[in-house]
Amino acid sequence: MAVGVTFTLKNWNGAYGNVQGGNKSAVFQTGYTETKSLAPVDFEKAATAAVPSVVHIKTIIKANSTAGNDSRQNPFGDEGNDFFKRFFGDNGGQPLQQPDQRASGSGVIVSADGYIVTNNHVVDGASEISVTLNDRKNYSAKVIGTDANTDLALIKIDGHNLPVMPMGNSDDARLGQWVLAIGYPLNLDVTVTEGIVSAKSRNIGINRQGAAPVESFIQTDAAVNPGSSGGALINTNGELIGINAAIASPTGSYAGYAYSIPSNLVKKVIEDILKFGTVQRGYLGISMAPQQMDEEKKKELGINDDVNGVWIADVDPKGAAAEAGLRKSDAIIKINDVPVSTSSQLAEQIARDKPGDKLKITYLRNGNENTVDVVLKNKLGTFSSQKTAAIETLGAEFSTVSEEEAAKMGIEGGVQVTNIQNGIISNQTRMRPGFVITKIGDQNIKSVEDLKEALASQPANFQIQGLYPGSREVYYYGINDFKK
């Protein structure tokens, strides 16, 4: 702790701040500031107000059954099968059930009727989710939507008049500002720790869940441990400025720094999930030059280290940036008049907007400052229509089954799920790639266009019907709270 001392000097005839004496100019200029009596920061009010809005989340991930004679269960490989069976048995060829996985995390209530924001990695793959409030009431929860790229998820409990945490403005967070972290670490009861904001827009390369991850963390030295994930980072007014997501530690437990997703990005993700069922991600269509580059590459791009901005290494010719006239070797210095100097700052600003949104971008070219309006696109370079957005919500890739393949399967036609990514299908079902959709609700599906039309007209809850190639057994997968 720094201690300020005020000195009163009497009868002093020497030269102030001059180590040489006489009237020569001072070598060291010393400033003396009178110590002011400051009241200590009050954490009690903020903690008391915020704690009821932070919940304990417990999940169960069902384990898959594996055959008792499967060599993957054999630590000795194929050659040890007889020995392995003598000691462990082969279970008569019946499936061996691995134990369910249990985990816990935290979440923050963002609406009085039970919407809760947490981390995607807290609920990812969970077959059961339970939520315990600060008043010990327990609820069963369901996933409303997730976004692996930001590591955020929105879940829902059937609650009423729940304590809502007010959303703060993470842009207002300042280095050295006092903050509190609230969560349920290490399966303990609710825990509050204090620290300061030690960095902003930090990218630590920890999110490997999504195809285009966004990392622009608020870094704090408030103690955060396993189980705190999804909990709240608040300011001294009790406002949410971040969702705790990660720690930097060689041991897996708190060792100095924690990282939180900024509340302004959280707000955008929540609003998209509620409105569209999935996050509407706008793309600028550029690749950014890494901050660490060799001198030859810097020279090629014309990078000037004195410029505080983000240099463009390449431009998608069909992207939004190219259409607005941005080029390779331009340096972006502002987004909507907000200065950006790192790729993580730029990525966060872009991630707050969706396809079709217009941004004002300020950039340098050949030392001259320019401003241009850019209309963001989706990843494919075209705006998502309502029907396309509906099919994207499922989080999968589809192809129309050929007449020949349909005849082999004994169906009139269908759409095959060729790849499953993050979305409603992966969150709500156990569907596997290869599944052939033959019906959505009561509508027959014979093409991808049929699929789009059917999804656009479905109610919130419906069934997907179909089969897997090589099997005539019909499968049904239920979809709940579908947002088109």
Tab-separated table of C-alpha atoms in Angstrom:
chain	number	residue	atom	x	y	z
A	1	MET	CA	0.000	0.000	0.000
A	2	ALA	CA	1.382	3.419	-0.908
A	3	VAL	CA	1.553	5.844	1.972
A	4	GLY	CA	1.434	9.585	1.314
A	5	VAL	CA	3.309	11.926	3.692
A	6	THR	CA	3.055	15.712	3.848
A	7	PHE	CA	6.174	17.618	4.929
A	8	THR	CA	6.251	21.150	6.367
A	9	LEU	CA	9.603	22.818	5.844
A	10	LYS	CA	10.564	25.870	7.959
A	11	ASN	CA	13.515	28.227	7.668
A	12	TRP	CA	14.747	26.498	4.502
A	13	ASN	CA	16.982	28.646	2.341
A	14	GLY	CA	18.334	25.973	-0.028
A	15	ALA	CA	17.236	25.548	-3.644
A	16	TYR	CA	14.074	23.448	-3.922
A	17	GLY	CA	14.615	20.206	-5.875
A	18	ASN	CA	18.215	21.142	-6.752
A	19	VAL	CA	20.947	18.691	-5.880
A	20	GLN	CA	23.651	21.125	-6.986
A	21	GLY	CA	22.719	24.007	-4.710
A	22	GLY	CA	22.589	27.680	-5.609
A	23	ASN	CA	20.115	28.988	-8.153
A	24	LYS	CA	20.917	26.590	-10.981
A	25	SER	CA	18.054	24.745	-12.703
A	26	ALA	CA	16.867	21.614	-10.937
A	27	VAL	CA	18.113	18.187	-12.065
A	28	PHE	CA	15.122	16.377	-10.516
A	29	GLN	CA	11.729	17.999	-10.301
A	30	THR	CA	9.849	16.621	-7.309
A	31	GLY	CA	6.147	17.070	-6.807
A	32	TYR	CA	4.564	16.951	-3.381
A	33	THR	CA	0.831	16.285	-3.313
A	34	GLU	CA	-1.151	16.801	-0.176
A	35	THR	CA	-2.678	13.535	1.012
A	36	LYS	CA	-6.466	13.512	0.906
A	37	SER	CA	-8.585	11.426	3.186
A	38	LEU	CA	-10.582	9.046	0.959
A	39	ALA	CA	-13.401	6.828	2.139
A	40	PRO	CA	-12.753	3.105	1.512
A	41	VAL	CA	-14.521	1.519	-1.462
A	42	ASP	CA	-17.811	-0.009	-0.349
A	43	PHE	CA	-18.097	-3.594	-1.670
A	44	GLU	CA	-20.910	-4.556	0.695
A	45	LYS	CA	-23.759	-2.823	-1.136
A	46	ALA	CA	-22.729	-4.148	-4.546
A	47	ALA	CA	-22.263	-7.695	-3.259
A	48	THR	CA	-25.551	-7.698	-1.354
A	49	ALA	CA	-27.444	-6.490	-4.413
A	50	ALA	CA	-25.772	-8.848	-6.913
A	51	VAL	CA	-25.444	-12.164	-5.052
A	52	PRO	CA	-29.159	-13.149	-5.339
A	53	SER	CA	-28.884	-12.940	-9.156
A	54	VAL	CA	-26.014	-15.453	-9.393
A	55	VAL	CA	-27.008	-19.130	-9.530
A	56	HIS	CA	-25.363	-22.511	-9.132
A	57	ILE	CA	-25.615	-24.724	-12.241
A	58	LYS	CA	-25.152	-28.492	-12.064
A	59	THR	CA	-25.064	-30.688	-15.163
A	60	ILE	CA	-25.104	-34.374	-16.037
A	61	ILE	CA	-23.590	-35.642	-19.280
A	62	LYS	CA	-24.839	-39.116	-20.096
A	63	ALA	CA	-22.054	-41.548	-20.955
A	64	ASN	CA	-22.206	-43.677	-24.092
A	65	SER	CA	-22.552	-47.435	-23.847
A	66	THR	CA	-19.713	-49.493	-25.326
A	67	ALA	CA	-19.651	-53.195	-26.072
A	68	GLY	CA	-17.972	-55.366	-23.477
A	69	ASN	CA	-15.795	-57.108	-26.084
A	70	ASP	CA	-14.738	-53.833	-27.746
A	71	SER	CA	-10.947	-53.718	-27.833
A	72	ARG	CA	-11.114	-49.973	-27.027
A	73	GLN	CA	-11.938	-51.013	-23.458
A	74	ASN	CA	-8.834	-53.185	-23.410
A	75	PRO	CA	-5.685	-51.467	-22.114
A	76	PHE	CA	-3.516	-54.205	-23.595
A	77	GLY	CA	-4.857	-54.052	-27.169
A	78	ASP	CA	-6.053	-57.000	-29.261
A	79	GLU	CA	-3.290	-59.364	-28.141
A	80	GLY	CA	-4.379	-59.121	-24.523
A	81	ASN	CA	-8.057	-59.980	-25.042
A	82	ASP	CA	-7.997	-63.404	-23.342
A	83	PHE	CA	-5.992	-62.117	-20.399
A	84	PHE	CA	-8.251	-59.043	-20.137
A	85	LYS	CA	-11.429	-61.157	-20.165
A	86	ARG	CA	-10.131	-63.540	-17.454
A	87	PHE	CA	-9.546	-60.662	-15.061
A	88	PHE	CA	-12.361	-58.286	-15.984
A	89	GLY	CA	-14.919	-60.492	-17.763
A	90	ASP	CA	-16.508	-59.831	-21.121
A	91	ASN	CA	-19.949	-59.076	-19.651
A	92	GLY	CA	-21.404	-61.685	-21.985
A	93	GLY	CA	-20.976	-59.291	-24.888
A	94	GLN	CA	-23.415	-56.848	-23.240
A	95	PRO	CA	-22.735	-53.107	-23.296
A	96	LEU	CA	-20.546	-51.676	-20.552
A	97	GLN	CA	-21.961	-48.390	-19.289
A	98	GLN	CA	-19.457	-45.724	-18.385
A	99	PRO	CA	-20.431	-43.529	-15.420
A	100	ASP	CA	-22.253	-40.285	-16.104
A	101	GLN	CA	-20.163	-37.139	-15.913
A	102	ARG	CA	-21.216	-34.520	-13.401
A	103	ALA	CA	-20.036	-30.931	-13.427
A	104	SER	CA	-20.987	-27.574	-11.996
A	105	GLY	CA	-20.686	-23.934	-12.871
A	106	SER	CA	-22.398	-20.612	-12.327
A	107	GLY	CA	-24.874	-18.398	-14.133
A	108	VAL	CA	-26.472	-14.956	-13.964
A	109	ILE	CA	-30.216	-14.238	-14.026
A	110	VAL	CA	-30.952	-11.705	-16.770
A	111	SER	CA	-34.771	-11.723	-16.748
A	112	ALA	CA	-37.426	-12.009	-14.054
A	113	ASP	CA	-39.074	-14.955	-15.840
A	114	GLY	CA	-35.999	-17.171	-15.668
A	115	TYR	CA	-33.516	-16.552	-18.484
A	116	ILE	CA	-29.967	-17.204	-17.286
A	117	VAL	CA	-26.691	-16.526	-19.094
A	118	THR	CA	-23.692	-18.790	-18.543
A	119	ASN	CA	-20.737	-20.206	-20.475
A	120	ASN	CA	-21.257	-22.575	-23.373
A	121	HIS	CA	-18.669	-24.929	-21.888
A	122	VAL	CA	-20.731	-25.171	-18.675
A	123	VAL	CA	-23.771	-26.720	-20.415
A	124	ASP	CA	-22.227	-28.163	-23.588
A	125	GLY	CA	-23.356	-31.772	-24.075
A	126	ALA	CA	-25.437	-31.809	-20.882
A	127	SER	CA	-28.482	-34.076	-20.845
A	128	GLU	CA	-29.699	-32.694	-17.524
A	129	ILE	CA	-29.284	-29.167	-16.139
A	130	SER	CA	-30.340	-28.110	-12.661
A	131	VAL	CA	-30.197	-24.616	-11.223
A	132	THR	CA	-30.052	-23.667	-7.547
A	133	LEU	CA	-30.842	-20.095	-6.602
A	134	ASN	CA	-29.263	-18.235	-3.740
A	135	ASP	CA	-32.423	-18.867	-1.687
A	136	ARG	CA	-31.865	-22.672	-2.131
A	137	LYS	CA	-34.771	-23.164	-4.536
A	138	ASN	CA	-34.036	-25.754	-7.229
A	139	TYR	CA	-35.188	-25.730	-10.839
A	140	SER	CA	-34.726	-27.852	-13.928
A	141	ALA	CA	-33.322	-25.840	-16.844
A	142	LYS	CA	-33.310	-26.182	-20.619
A	143	VAL	CA	-30.913	-24.723	-23.164
A	144	ILE	CA	-32.412	-21.935	-25.259
A	145	GLY	CA	-29.354	-21.274	-27.403
A	146	THR	CA	-25.585	-21.335	-27.409
A	147	ASP	CA	-22.693	-19.640	-29.177
A	148	ALA	CA	-19.420	-21.528	-29.110
A	149	ASN	CA	-17.538	-18.647	-30.730
A	150	THR	CA	-18.079	-16.408	-27.697
A	151	ASP	CA	-18.417	-19.325	-25.208
A	152	LEU	CA	-21.859	-18.113	-24.121
A	153	ALA	CA	-25.141	-19.935	-23.563
A	154	LEU	CA	-28.665	-18.920	-22.600
A	155	ILE	CA	-30.721	-21.307	-20.477
A	156	LYS	CA	-34.216	-21.008	-19.004
A	157	ILE	CA	-35.944	-22.040	-15.803
A	158	ASP	CA	-39.645	-21.757	-15.059
A	159	GLY	CA	-39.430	-18.907	-12.587
A	160	HIS	CA	-41.289	-15.733	-11.720
A	161	ASN	CA	-40.243	-12.432	-10.142
A	162	LEU	CA	-36.620	-13.554	-10.007
A	163	PRO	CA	-33.863	-11.103	-8.972
A	164	VAL	CA	-32.352	-9.671	-12.162
A	165	MET	CA	-28.801	-8.342	-12.336
A	166	PRO	CA	-28.633	-4.968	-14.112
A	167	MET	CA	-26.425	-4.952	-17.212
A	168	GLY	CA	-23.541	-2.521	-17.069
A	169	ASN	CA	-21.521	-0.980	-19.899
A	170	SER	CA	-18.283	-2.920	-20.244
A	171	ASP	CA	-16.827	-0.165	-22.417
A	172	ASP	CA	-16.757	2.020	-19.309
A	173	ALA	CA	-14.511	-0.425	-17.427
A	174	ARG	CA	-11.131	1.167	-16.729
A	175	LEU	CA	-7.735	-0.188	-15.747
A	176	GLY	CA	-7.392	-0.176	-11.979
A	177	GLN	CA	-11.152	-0.114	-11.406
A	178	TRP	CA	-12.398	-2.222	-8.484
A	179	VAL	CA	-14.498	-5.248	-9.484
A	180	LEU	CA	-16.093	-8.236	-7.756
A	181	ALA	CA	-16.295	-11.811	-9.063
A	182	ILE	CA	-19.313	-13.820	-7.888
A	183	GLY	CA	-19.847	-17.523	-8.450
A	184	TYR	CA	-19.930	-21.031	-7.011
A	185	PRO	CA	-16.298	-22.209	-7.173
A	186	LEU	CA	-15.137	-25.681	-6.173
A	187	ASN	CA	-18.747	-26.696	-5.338
A	188	LEU	CA	-18.790	-24.177	-2.515
A	189	ASP	CA	-21.705	-21.922	-1.720
A	190	VAL	CA	-21.826	-18.515	-3.371
A	191	THR	CA	-18.470	-16.772	-3.108
A	192	VAL	CA	-17.484	-13.132	-3.637
A	193	THR	CA	-13.898	-12.073	-4.382
A	194	GLU	CA	-12.464	-8.657	-5.155
A	195	GLY	CA	-9.814	-7.371	-7.519
A	196	ILE	CA	-9.155	-4.741	-10.133
A	197	VAL	CA	-9.402	-4.595	-13.893
A	198	SER	CA	-5.815	-5.349	-14.884
A	199	ALA	CA	-6.253	-5.412	-18.689
A	200	LYS	CA	-8.896	-5.095	-21.398
A	201	SER	CA	-9.406	-6.680	-24.818
A	202	ARG	CA	-7.166	-9.594	-23.843
A	203	ASN	CA	-6.836	-12.532	-26.264
A	204	ILE	CA	-5.321	-15.639	-24.644
A	205	GLY	CA	-6.178	-18.218	-27.328
A	206	ILE	CA	-8.166	-20.435	-24.980
A	207	ASN	CA	-11.458	-20.719	-26.908
A	208	ARG	CA	-11.207	-23.632	-29.337
A	209	GLN	CA	-14.931	-24.449	-29.334
A	210	GLY	CA	-16.071	-22.397	-32.303
A	211	ALA	CA	-14.977	-22.032	-35.914
A	212	ALA	CA	-14.438	-18.250	-35.537
A	213	PRO	CA	-13.820	-17.583	-31.832
A	214	VAL	CA	-14.020	-14.078	-30.401
A	215	GLU	CA	-11.715	-13.327	-27.465
A	216	SER	CA	-11.619	-9.838	-26.038
A	217	PHE	CA	-11.587	-10.552	-22.315
A	218	ILE	CA	-11.610	-8.231	-19.356
A	219	GLN	CA	-8.673	-9.399	-17.254
A	220	THR	CA	-8.891	-9.173	-13.475
A	221	ASP	CA	-6.960	-10.396	-10.475
A	222	ALA	CA	-10.127	-11.283	-8.539
A	223	ALA	CA	-9.862	-14.924	-7.457
A	224	VAL	CA	-11.777	-17.237	-9.819
A	225	ASN	CA	-11.686	-21.047	-9.622
A	226	PRO	CA	-13.287	-24.041	-11.384
A	227	GLY	CA	-17.029	-23.733	-10.884
A	228	SER	CA	-16.905	-19.948	-11.198
A	229	SER	CA	-17.380	-20.247	-14.978
A	230	GLY	CA	-20.524	-18.424	-16.041
A	231	GLY	CA	-20.554	-16.291	-12.917
A	232	ALA	CA	-20.627	-12.511	-12.698
A	233	LEU	CA	-17.970	-9.848	-12.839
A	234	ILE	CA	-19.558	-6.675	-11.436
A	235	ASN	CA	-18.551	-3.104	-10.774
A	236	THR	CA	-19.001	-1.375	-7.420
A	237	ASN	CA	-22.497	-0.277	-8.494
A	238	GLY	CA	-23.545	-3.939	-8.635
A	239	GLU	CA	-23.825	-3.930	-12.447
A	240	LEU	CA	-22.782	-6.852	-14.634
A	241	ILE	CA	-19.742	-5.947	-16.738
A	242	GLY	CA	-18.580	-9.468	-17.599
A	243	ILE	CA	-19.236	-13.213	-17.495
A	244	ASN	CA	-16.333	-15.095	-15.936
A	245	ALA	CA	-15.017	-17.627	-18.431
A	246	ALA	CA	-11.387	-18.610	-17.882
A	247	ILE	CA	-8.347	-18.471	-15.645
A	248	ALA	CA	-4.647	-18.348	-16.392
A	249	SER	CA	-3.092	-21.027	-14.235
A	250	PRO	CA	-0.438	-23.758	-14.446
A	251	THR	CA	-2.402	-25.825	-11.895
A	252	GLY	CA	-6.031	-25.408	-13.035
A	253	SER	CA	-6.861	-23.336	-9.949
A	254	TYR	CA	-6.522	-19.630	-9.256
A	255	ALA	CA	-2.980	-18.393	-9.722
A	256	GLY	CA	-3.293	-14.719	-10.504
A	257	TYR	CA	-5.544	-13.761	-13.408
A	258	ALA	CA	-9.098	-14.411	-14.524
A	259	TYR	CA	-10.842	-13.532	-17.771
A	260	SER	CA	-14.394	-12.342	-18.360
A	261	ILE	CA	-16.496	-11.878	-21.502
A	262	PRO	CA	-17.509	-8.182	-21.761
A	263	SER	CA	-21.150	-7.473	-20.937
A	264	ASN	CA	-21.738	-5.515	-24.167
A	265	LEU	CA	-20.883	-8.649	-26.158
A	266	VAL	CA	-22.970	-10.778	-23.776
A	267	LYS	CA	-25.981	-8.505	-24.341
A	268	LYS	CA	-25.709	-8.854	-28.123
A	269	VAL	CA	-25.482	-12.662	-27.973
A	270	ILE	CA	-28.495	-12.910	-25.628
A	271	GLU	CA	-30.614	-10.627	-27.813
A	272	ASP	CA	-29.749	-12.615	-30.957
A	273	ILE	CA	-30.585	-15.942	-29.340
A	274	LEU	CA	-33.931	-14.649	-28.105
A	275	LYS	CA	-34.839	-13.058	-31.437
A	276	PHE	CA	-33.333	-15.459	-33.975
A	277	GLY	CA	-32.552	-18.635	-32.017
A	278	THR	CA	-28.878	-18.320	-32.892
A	279	VAL	CA	-26.242	-15.615	-33.040
A	280	GLN	CA	-26.298	-13.471	-36.180
A	281	ARG	CA	-22.630	-12.918	-36.888
A	282	GLY	CA	-21.560	-10.122	-39.180
A	283	TYR	CA	-18.320	-10.490	-41.126
A	284	LEU	CA	-16.074	-7.719	-42.391
A	285	GLY	CA	-14.240	-9.981	-44.831
A	286	ILE	CA	-10.613	-9.294	-43.944
A	287	SER	CA	-7.692	-11.131	-42.425
A	288	MET	CA	-5.797	-9.106	-39.850
A	289	ALA	CA	-2.034	-8.934	-39.712
A	290	PRO	CA	-0.720	-10.614	-36.544
A	291	GLN	CA	0.832	-8.322	-34.001
A	292	GLN	CA	4.086	-10.270	-34.106
A	293	MET	CA	5.497	-10.244	-37.655
A	294	ASP	CA	8.991	-10.441	-39.100
A	295	GLU	CA	10.434	-7.273	-40.579
A	296	GLU	CA	10.284	-8.569	-44.161
A	297	LYS	CA	6.524	-9.212	-43.956
A	298	LYS	CA	5.994	-5.829	-42.304
A	299	LYS	CA	7.834	-4.175	-45.163
A	300	GLU	CA	5.728	-6.063	-47.708
A	301	LEU	CA	2.496	-4.830	-46.086
A	302	GLY	CA	3.841	-1.357	-45.473
A	303	ILE	CA	3.271	-1.669	-41.737
A	304	ASN	CA	4.383	1.329	-39.735
A	305	ASP	CA	4.952	0.472	-36.071
A	306	ASP	CA	4.137	4.053	-35.130
A	307	VAL	CA	0.522	3.587	-36.278
A	308	ASN	CA	-1.858	2.538	-33.507
A	309	GLY	CA	-4.293	0.395	-35.514
A	310	VAL	CA	-5.072	-2.991	-37.063
A	311	TRP	CA	-3.410	-3.692	-40.404
A	312	ILE	CA	-5.248	-5.572	-43.136
A	313	ALA	CA	-3.223	-8.539	-44.412
A	314	ASP	CA	-5.779	-9.631	-47.031
A	315	VAL	CA	-9.315	-8.874	-48.221
A	316	ASP	CA	-12.070	-11.250	-49.337
A	317	PRO	CA	-13.006	-9.954	-52.815
A	318	LYS	CA	-16.677	-10.757	-52.143
A	319	GLY	CA	-16.688	-9.453	-48.593
A	320	ALA	CA	-18.066	-6.297	-47.027
A	321	ALA	CA	-14.679	-4.600	-46.677
A	322	ALA	CA	-13.838	-5.060	-50.368
A	323	GLU	CA	-17.203	-3.667	-51.441
A	324	ALA	CA	-16.559	-0.572	-49.320
A	325	GLY	CA	-13.142	-0.079	-50.919
A	326	LEU	CA	-10.857	-1.281	-48.112
A	327	ARG	CA	-7.626	-2.851	-49.340
A	328	LYS	CA	-4.656	-4.876	-48.221
A	329	SER	CA	-2.156	-2.735	-46.266
A	330	ASP	CA	-4.836	-0.351	-44.959
A	331	ALA	CA	-4.746	0.233	-41.188
A	332	ILE	CA	-8.103	0.334	-39.393
A	333	ILE	CA	-7.918	2.765	-36.483
A	334	LYS	CA	-11.592	3.235	-35.475
A	335	ILE	CA	-14.918	1.382	-35.621
A	336	ASN	CA	-17.883	3.747	-35.156
A	337	ASP	CA	-15.436	6.304	-33.716
A	338	VAL	CA	-14.192	3.787	-31.116
A	339	PRO	CA	-10.382	3.462	-31.356
A	340	VAL	CA	-9.065	-0.044	-32.124
A	341	SER	CA	-5.414	-0.937	-31.862
A	342	THR	CA	-5.486	-4.742	-31.573
A	343	SER	CA	-7.177	-7.547	-33.480
A	344	SER	CA	-9.138	-8.557	-30.352
A	345	GLN	CA	-10.570	-5.042	-30.004
A	346	LEU	CA	-11.625	-5.030	-33.651
A	347	ALA	CA	-13.105	-8.547	-33.420
A	348	GLU	CA	-15.200	-7.549	-30.395
A	349	GLN	CA	-16.571	-4.459	-32.110
A	350	ILE	CA	-17.532	-6.452	-35.237
A	351	ALA	CA	-19.016	-9.273	-33.134
A	352	ARG	CA	-21.511	-6.820	-31.627
A	353	ASP	CA	-23.196	-6.382	-35.006
A	354	LYS	CA	-25.078	-8.632	-37.415
A	355	PRO	CA	-25.319	-9.006	-41.197
A	356	GLY	CA	-26.891	-5.902	-42.678
A	357	ASP	CA	-25.640	-3.526	-39.968
A	358	LYS	CA	-23.736	-0.455	-41.170
A	359	LEU	CA	-20.440	0.491	-39.519
A	360	LYS	CA	-18.316	3.591	-39.901
A	361	ILE	CA	-14.705	2.550	-40.328
A	362	THR	CA	-11.815	4.982	-40.066
A	363	TYR	CA	-8.588	3.810	-41.672
A	364	LEU	CA	-5.185	4.984	-42.833
A	365	ARG	CA	-3.906	4.545	-46.368
A	366	ASN	CA	-0.508	5.890	-47.346
A	367	GLY	CA	-0.548	7.990	-44.202
A	368	ASN	CA	-3.876	9.635	-45.007
A	369	GLU	CA	-6.940	9.186	-42.777
A	370	ASN	CA	-10.168	8.094	-44.491
A	371	THR	CA	-13.673	7.167	-43.365
A	372	VAL	CA	-16.049	4.749	-45.108
A	373	ASP	CA	-19.394	3.109	-44.331
A	374	VAL	CA	-19.324	-0.709	-44.439
A	375	VAL	CA	-22.413	-2.935	-44.504
A	376	LEU	CA	-21.579	-6.262	-42.842
A	377	LYS	CA	-22.344	-9.550	-44.577
A	378	ASN	CA	-22.634	-13.099	-43.392
A	379	LYS	CA	-19.760	-15.516	-43.815
A	380	LEU	CA	-20.842	-16.446	-47.351
A	381	GLY	CA	-20.826	-12.831	-48.487
A	382	THR	CA	-24.610	-12.593	-48.851
A	383	PHE	CA	-27.315	-11.513	-46.448
A	384	SER	CA	-29.229	-14.292	-44.737
A	385	SER	CA	-32.877	-14.418	-45.709
A	386	GLN	CA	-35.426	-15.420	-43.100
A	387	LYS	CA	-35.560	-18.960	-44.521
A	388	THR	CA	-31.786	-19.261	-44.629
A	389	ALA	CA	-31.547	-17.966	-41.069
A	390	ALA	CA	-34.062	-20.616	-39.971
A	391	ILE	CA	-32.036	-23.446	-41.461
A	392	GLU	CA	-28.789	-21.999	-40.058
A	393	THR	CA	-30.358	-22.107	-36.598
A	394	LEU	CA	-30.281	-25.916	-36.745
A	395	GLY	CA	-26.488	-25.818	-36.859
A	396	ALA	CA	-25.932	-28.417	-39.583
A	397	GLU	CA	-25.170	-28.838	-43.275
A	398	PHE	CA	-27.631	-30.559	-45.599
A	399	SER	CA	-27.775	-32.092	-49.073
A	400	THR	CA	-30.687	-33.405	-51.149
A	401	VAL	CA	-30.716	-37.214	-51.407
A	402	SER	CA	-30.478	-38.426	-55.028
A	403	GLU	CA	-33.303	-40.479	-56.544
A	404	GLU	CA	-30.994	-43.497	-56.700
A	405	GLU	CA	-30.063	-43.280	-53.007
A	406	ALA	CA	-33.689	-42.675	-52.027
A	407	ALA	CA	-34.741	-45.831	-53.890
A	408	LYS	CA	-32.090	-47.867	-52.030
A	409	MET	CA	-33.477	-46.642	-48.712
A	410	GLY	CA	-37.092	-47.252	-49.764
A	411	ILE	CA	-38.139	-43.627	-49.462
A	412	GLU	CA	-39.537	-41.115	-51.946
A	413	GLY	CA	-36.865	-38.569	-51.131
A	414	GLY	CA	-35.173	-36.736	-48.304
A	415	VAL	CA	-32.413	-34.446	-47.093
A	416	GLN	CA	-29.237	-35.869	-45.583
A	417	VAL	CA	-27.470	-34.240	-42.638
A	418	THR	CA	-23.872	-34.167	-43.863
A	419	ASN	CA	-22.303	-32.300	-40.952
A	420	ILE	CA	-23.411	-31.214	-37.467
A	421	GLN	CA	-21.973	-28.092	-35.857
A	422	ASN	CA	-23.044	-25.891	-32.982
A	423	GLY	CA	-26.795	-25.266	-32.958
A	424	ILE	CA	-30.207	-26.614	-32.033
A	425	ILE	CA	-29.603	-30.129	-33.404
A	426	SER	CA	-26.430	-30.656	-31.365
A	427	ASN	CA	-27.916	-28.994	-28.272
A	428	GLN	CA	-31.284	-30.750	-28.203
A	429	THR	CA	-30.835	-34.104	-29.960
A	430	ARG	CA	-28.488	-37.052	-30.401
A	431	MET	CA	-28.753	-36.935	-34.169
A	432	ARG	CA	-25.657	-38.175	-36.007
A	433	PRO	CA	-24.255	-37.127	-39.375
A	434	GLY	CA	-25.727	-39.232	-42.165
A	435	PHE	CA	-29.294	-39.017	-40.871
A	436	VAL	CA	-31.852	-38.562	-43.668
A	437	ILE	CA	-34.759	-36.211	-42.891
A	438	THR	CA	-38.026	-37.289	-44.495
A	439	LYS	CA	-40.477	-35.140	-42.534
A	440	ILE	CA	-40.558	-31.885	-40.586
A	441	GLY	CA	-43.722	-31.876	-38.509
A	442	ASP	CA	-46.319	-33.250	-40.931
A	443	GLN	CA	-44.593	-31.924	-44.087
A	444	ASN	CA	-42.735	-34.310	-46.398
A	445	ILE	CA	-39.157	-33.320	-47.182
A	446	LYS	CA	-37.564	-34.185	-50.530
A	447	SER	CA	-35.109	-31.332	-51.007
A	448	VAL	CA	-33.186	-28.681	-49.124
A	449	GLU	CA	-35.684	-26.125	-50.417
A	450	ASP	CA	-38.506	-28.224	-48.910
A	451	LEU	CA	-36.586	-28.165	-45.629
A	452	LYS	CA	-36.322	-24.356	-45.678
A	453	GLU	CA	-40.027	-23.967	-46.454
A	454	ALA	CA	-41.045	-26.400	-43.709
A	455	LEU	CA	-38.864	-24.768	-41.063
A	456	ALA	CA	-40.238	-21.330	-41.886
A	457	SER	CA	-43.779	-22.496	-41.145
A	458	GLN	CA	-43.187	-24.654	-38.051
A	459	PRO	CA	-44.436	-23.787	-34.563
A	460	ALA	CA	-41.976	-23.465	-31.686
A	461	ASN	CA	-42.060	-27.213	-30.972
A	462	PHE	CA	-42.003	-29.893	-33.678
A	463	GLN	CA	-40.502	-33.266	-34.628
A	464	ILE	CA	-37.917	-34.209	-37.213
A	465	GLN	CA	-38.583	-37.652	-38.710
A	466	GLY	CA	-36.210	-39.797	-40.728
A	467	LEU	CA	-33.855	-42.759	-40.829
A	468	TYR	CA	-30.215	-43.709	-41.110
A	469	PRO	CA	-28.871	-45.340	-44.312
A	470	GLY	CA	-28.799	-49.134	-44.013
A	471	SER	CA	-31.652	-49.191	-41.514
A	472	ARG	CA	-35.429	-49.076	-41.983
A	473	GLU	CA	-36.033	-48.002	-38.380
A	474	VAL	CA	-37.725	-44.604	-38.163
A	475	TYR	CA	-36.244	-42.074	-35.727
A	476	TYR	CA	-37.943	-39.007	-34.254
A	477	TYR	CA	-36.047	-36.018	-32.845
A	478	GLY	CA	-37.929	-33.334	-30.927
A	479	ILE	CA	-37.094	-29.648	-31.366
A	480	ASN	CA	-38.233	-27.198	-28.701
A	481	ASP	CA	-38.502	-23.405	-28.614
A	482	PHE	CA	-37.477	-23.051	-32.242
A	483	LYS	CA	-36.940	-19.393	-33.153
A	484	LYS	CA	-37.115	-18.653	-36.861
